MMTF fields as JSON, N, C-alpha, C and O atoms, coordinates in Angstrom:
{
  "mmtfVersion": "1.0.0",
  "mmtfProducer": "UNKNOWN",
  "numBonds": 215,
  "numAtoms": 216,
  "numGroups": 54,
  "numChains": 1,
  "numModels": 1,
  "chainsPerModel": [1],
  "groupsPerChain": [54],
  "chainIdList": ["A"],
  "bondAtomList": [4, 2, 8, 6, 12, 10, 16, 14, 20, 18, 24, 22, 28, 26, 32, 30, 36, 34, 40, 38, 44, 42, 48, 46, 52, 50, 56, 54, 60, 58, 64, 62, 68, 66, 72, 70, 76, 74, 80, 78, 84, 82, 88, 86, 92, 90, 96, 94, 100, 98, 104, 102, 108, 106, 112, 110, 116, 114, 120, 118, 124, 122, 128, 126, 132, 130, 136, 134, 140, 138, 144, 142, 148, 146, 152, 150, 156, 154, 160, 158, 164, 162, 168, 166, 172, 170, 176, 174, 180, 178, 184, 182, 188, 186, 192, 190, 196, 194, 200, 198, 204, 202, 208, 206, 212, 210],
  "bondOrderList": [1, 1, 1, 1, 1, 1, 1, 1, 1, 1, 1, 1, 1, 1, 1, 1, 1, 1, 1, 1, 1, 1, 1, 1, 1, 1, 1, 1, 1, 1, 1, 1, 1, 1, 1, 1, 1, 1, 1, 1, 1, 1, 1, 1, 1, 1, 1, 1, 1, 1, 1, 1, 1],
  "groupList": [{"groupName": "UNK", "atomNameList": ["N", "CA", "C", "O"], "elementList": ["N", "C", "C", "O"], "formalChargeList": [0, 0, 0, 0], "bondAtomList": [1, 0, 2, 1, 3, 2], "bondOrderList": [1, 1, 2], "singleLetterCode": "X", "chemCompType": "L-PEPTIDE LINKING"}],
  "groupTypeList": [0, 0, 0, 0, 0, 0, 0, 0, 0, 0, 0, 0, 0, 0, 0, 0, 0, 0, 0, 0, 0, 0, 0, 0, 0, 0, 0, 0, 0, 0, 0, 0, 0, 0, 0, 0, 0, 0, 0, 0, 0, 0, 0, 0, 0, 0, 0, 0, 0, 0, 0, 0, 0, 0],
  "groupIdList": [1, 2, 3, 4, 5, 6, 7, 8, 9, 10, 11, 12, 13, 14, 15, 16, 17, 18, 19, 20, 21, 22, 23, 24, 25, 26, 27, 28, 29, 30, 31, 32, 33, 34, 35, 36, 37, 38, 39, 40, 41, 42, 43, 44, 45, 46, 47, 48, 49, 50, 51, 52, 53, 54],
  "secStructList": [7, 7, 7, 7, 7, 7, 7, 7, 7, 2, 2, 2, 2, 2, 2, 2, 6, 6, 1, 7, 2, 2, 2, 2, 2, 2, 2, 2, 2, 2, 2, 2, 2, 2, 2, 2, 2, 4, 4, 4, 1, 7, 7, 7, 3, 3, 6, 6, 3, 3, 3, 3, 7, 7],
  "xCoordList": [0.851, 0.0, 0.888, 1.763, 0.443, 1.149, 0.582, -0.613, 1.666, 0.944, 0.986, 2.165, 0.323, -0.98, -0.882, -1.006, -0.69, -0.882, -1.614, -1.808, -1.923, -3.617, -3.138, -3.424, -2.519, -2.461, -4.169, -5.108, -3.533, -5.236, -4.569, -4.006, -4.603, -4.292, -4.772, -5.806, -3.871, -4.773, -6.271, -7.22, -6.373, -7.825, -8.811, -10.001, -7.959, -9.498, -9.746, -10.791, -8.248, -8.596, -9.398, -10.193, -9.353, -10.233, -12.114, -13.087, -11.841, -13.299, -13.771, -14.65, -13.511, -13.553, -14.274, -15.354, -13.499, -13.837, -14.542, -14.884, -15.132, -16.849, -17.654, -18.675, -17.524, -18.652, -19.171, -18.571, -20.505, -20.463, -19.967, -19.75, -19.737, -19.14, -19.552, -18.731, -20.709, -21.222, -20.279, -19.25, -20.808, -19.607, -18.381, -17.556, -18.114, -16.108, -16.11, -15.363, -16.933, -16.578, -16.501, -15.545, -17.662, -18.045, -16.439, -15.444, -16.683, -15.345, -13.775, -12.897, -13.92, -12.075, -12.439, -11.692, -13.405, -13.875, -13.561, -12.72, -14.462, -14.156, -12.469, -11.866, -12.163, -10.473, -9.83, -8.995, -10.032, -9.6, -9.831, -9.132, -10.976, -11.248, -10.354, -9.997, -10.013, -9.258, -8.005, -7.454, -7.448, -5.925, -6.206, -5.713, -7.238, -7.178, -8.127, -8.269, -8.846, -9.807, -9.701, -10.692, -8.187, -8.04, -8.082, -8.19, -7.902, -8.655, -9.842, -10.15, -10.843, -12.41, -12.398, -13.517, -11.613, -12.287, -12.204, -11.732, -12.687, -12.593, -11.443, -11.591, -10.169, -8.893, -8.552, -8.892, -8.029, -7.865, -6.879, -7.174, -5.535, -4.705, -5.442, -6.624, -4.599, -5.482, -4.536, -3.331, -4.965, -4.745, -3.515, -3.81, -2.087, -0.864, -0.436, 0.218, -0.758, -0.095, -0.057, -0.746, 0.807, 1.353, 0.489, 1.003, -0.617, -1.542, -2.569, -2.661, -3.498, -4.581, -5.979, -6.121, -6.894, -8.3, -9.678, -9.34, -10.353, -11.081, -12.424, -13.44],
  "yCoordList": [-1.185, 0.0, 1.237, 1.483, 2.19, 3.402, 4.539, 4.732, 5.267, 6.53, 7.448, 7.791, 8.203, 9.117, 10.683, 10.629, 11.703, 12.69, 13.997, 13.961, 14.901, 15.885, 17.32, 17.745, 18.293, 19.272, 20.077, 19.893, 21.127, 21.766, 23.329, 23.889, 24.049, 24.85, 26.235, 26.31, 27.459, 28.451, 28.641, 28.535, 28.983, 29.183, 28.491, 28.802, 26.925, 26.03, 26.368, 26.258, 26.792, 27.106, 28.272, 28.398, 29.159, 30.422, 30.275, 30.869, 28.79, 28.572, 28.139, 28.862, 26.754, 26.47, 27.071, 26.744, 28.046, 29.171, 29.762, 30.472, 29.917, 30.318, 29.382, 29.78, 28.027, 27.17, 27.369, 28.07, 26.697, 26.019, 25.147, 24.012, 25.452, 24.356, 22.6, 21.683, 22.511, 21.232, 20.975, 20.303, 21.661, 21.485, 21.41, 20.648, 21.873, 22.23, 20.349, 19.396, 20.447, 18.817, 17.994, 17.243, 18.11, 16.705, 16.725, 16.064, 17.779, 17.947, 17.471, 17.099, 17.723, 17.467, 15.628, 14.719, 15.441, 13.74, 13.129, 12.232, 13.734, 12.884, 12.799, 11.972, 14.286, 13.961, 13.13, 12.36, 13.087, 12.097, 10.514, 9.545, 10.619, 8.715, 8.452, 7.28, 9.14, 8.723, 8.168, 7.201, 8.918, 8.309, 7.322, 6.567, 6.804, 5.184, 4.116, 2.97, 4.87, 4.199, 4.341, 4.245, 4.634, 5.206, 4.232, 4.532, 2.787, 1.66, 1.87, 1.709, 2.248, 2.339, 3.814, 4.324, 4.467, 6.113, 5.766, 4.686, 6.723, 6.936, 7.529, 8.597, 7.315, 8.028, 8.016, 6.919, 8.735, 9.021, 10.058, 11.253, 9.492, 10.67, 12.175, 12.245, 13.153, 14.417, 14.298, 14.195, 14.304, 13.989, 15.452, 16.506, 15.238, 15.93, 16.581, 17.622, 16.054, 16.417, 15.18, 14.161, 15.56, 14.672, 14.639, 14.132, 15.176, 15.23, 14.36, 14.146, 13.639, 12.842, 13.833, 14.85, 12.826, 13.844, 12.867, 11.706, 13.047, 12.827, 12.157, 11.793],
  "zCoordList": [0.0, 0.0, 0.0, 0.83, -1.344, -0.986, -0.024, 0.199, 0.513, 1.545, 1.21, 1.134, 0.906, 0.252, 1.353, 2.577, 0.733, 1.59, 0.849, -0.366, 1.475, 0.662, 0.698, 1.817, -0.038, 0.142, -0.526, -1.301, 0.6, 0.538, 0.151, 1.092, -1.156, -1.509, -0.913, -0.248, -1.219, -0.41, -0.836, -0.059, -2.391, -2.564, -2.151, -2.098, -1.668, -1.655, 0.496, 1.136, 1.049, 2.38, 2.36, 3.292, 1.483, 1.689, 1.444, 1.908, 0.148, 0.122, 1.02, 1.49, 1.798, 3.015, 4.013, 4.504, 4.267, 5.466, 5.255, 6.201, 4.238, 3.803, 4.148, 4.708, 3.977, 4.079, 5.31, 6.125, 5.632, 7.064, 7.822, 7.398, 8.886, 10.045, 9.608, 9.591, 9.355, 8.748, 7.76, 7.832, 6.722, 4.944, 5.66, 5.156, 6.482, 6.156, 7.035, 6.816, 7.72, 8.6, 7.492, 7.3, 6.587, 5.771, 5.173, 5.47, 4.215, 3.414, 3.553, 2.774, 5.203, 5.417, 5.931, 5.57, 6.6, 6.684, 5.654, 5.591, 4.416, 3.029, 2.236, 1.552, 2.85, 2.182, 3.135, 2.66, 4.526, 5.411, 5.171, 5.465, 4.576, 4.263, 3.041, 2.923, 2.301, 0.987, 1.512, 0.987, 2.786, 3.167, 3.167, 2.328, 4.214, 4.324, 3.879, 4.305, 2.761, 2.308, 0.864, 0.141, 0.29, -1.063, -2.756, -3.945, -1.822, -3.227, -3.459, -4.639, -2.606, -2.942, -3.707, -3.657, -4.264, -4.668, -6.047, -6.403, -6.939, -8.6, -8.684, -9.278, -8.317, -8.882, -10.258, -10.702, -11.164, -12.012, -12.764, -12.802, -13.442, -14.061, -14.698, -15.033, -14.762, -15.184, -16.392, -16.161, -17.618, -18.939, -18.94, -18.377, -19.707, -20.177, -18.347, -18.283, -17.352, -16.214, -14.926, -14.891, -14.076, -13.508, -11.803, -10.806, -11.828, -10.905, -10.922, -12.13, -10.345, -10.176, -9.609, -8.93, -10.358, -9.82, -8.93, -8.7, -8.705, -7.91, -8.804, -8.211]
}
């Protein structure tokens, strides 16, 4: 198993901090289950770059 780590860019911390307290929970939960739950997701290369998408 490889180990997997999540950067959270500034713009997406600034969107964030708009949401609600609810949203921002679900949100960082769901990037949290991917660490260890990351065979079950739709991963996928992002076509001419070296990043993966969701």
């Amino acid at each position: 198993m490889s180990e997997w780590r999540f950067l959270i860019l500034k713009p997406a911390q600034r969107y964030l901090k708009r949401l609600s307290k609810t949203d921002q929970e679900r949100i960082i939960k769901g990037l949290k289950s991917l660490l260890t739950n990351s065979e079950n997701a739709d991963i996928k290369p992002l076509k001419g770059r070296p990043e993966l998408r969701l």
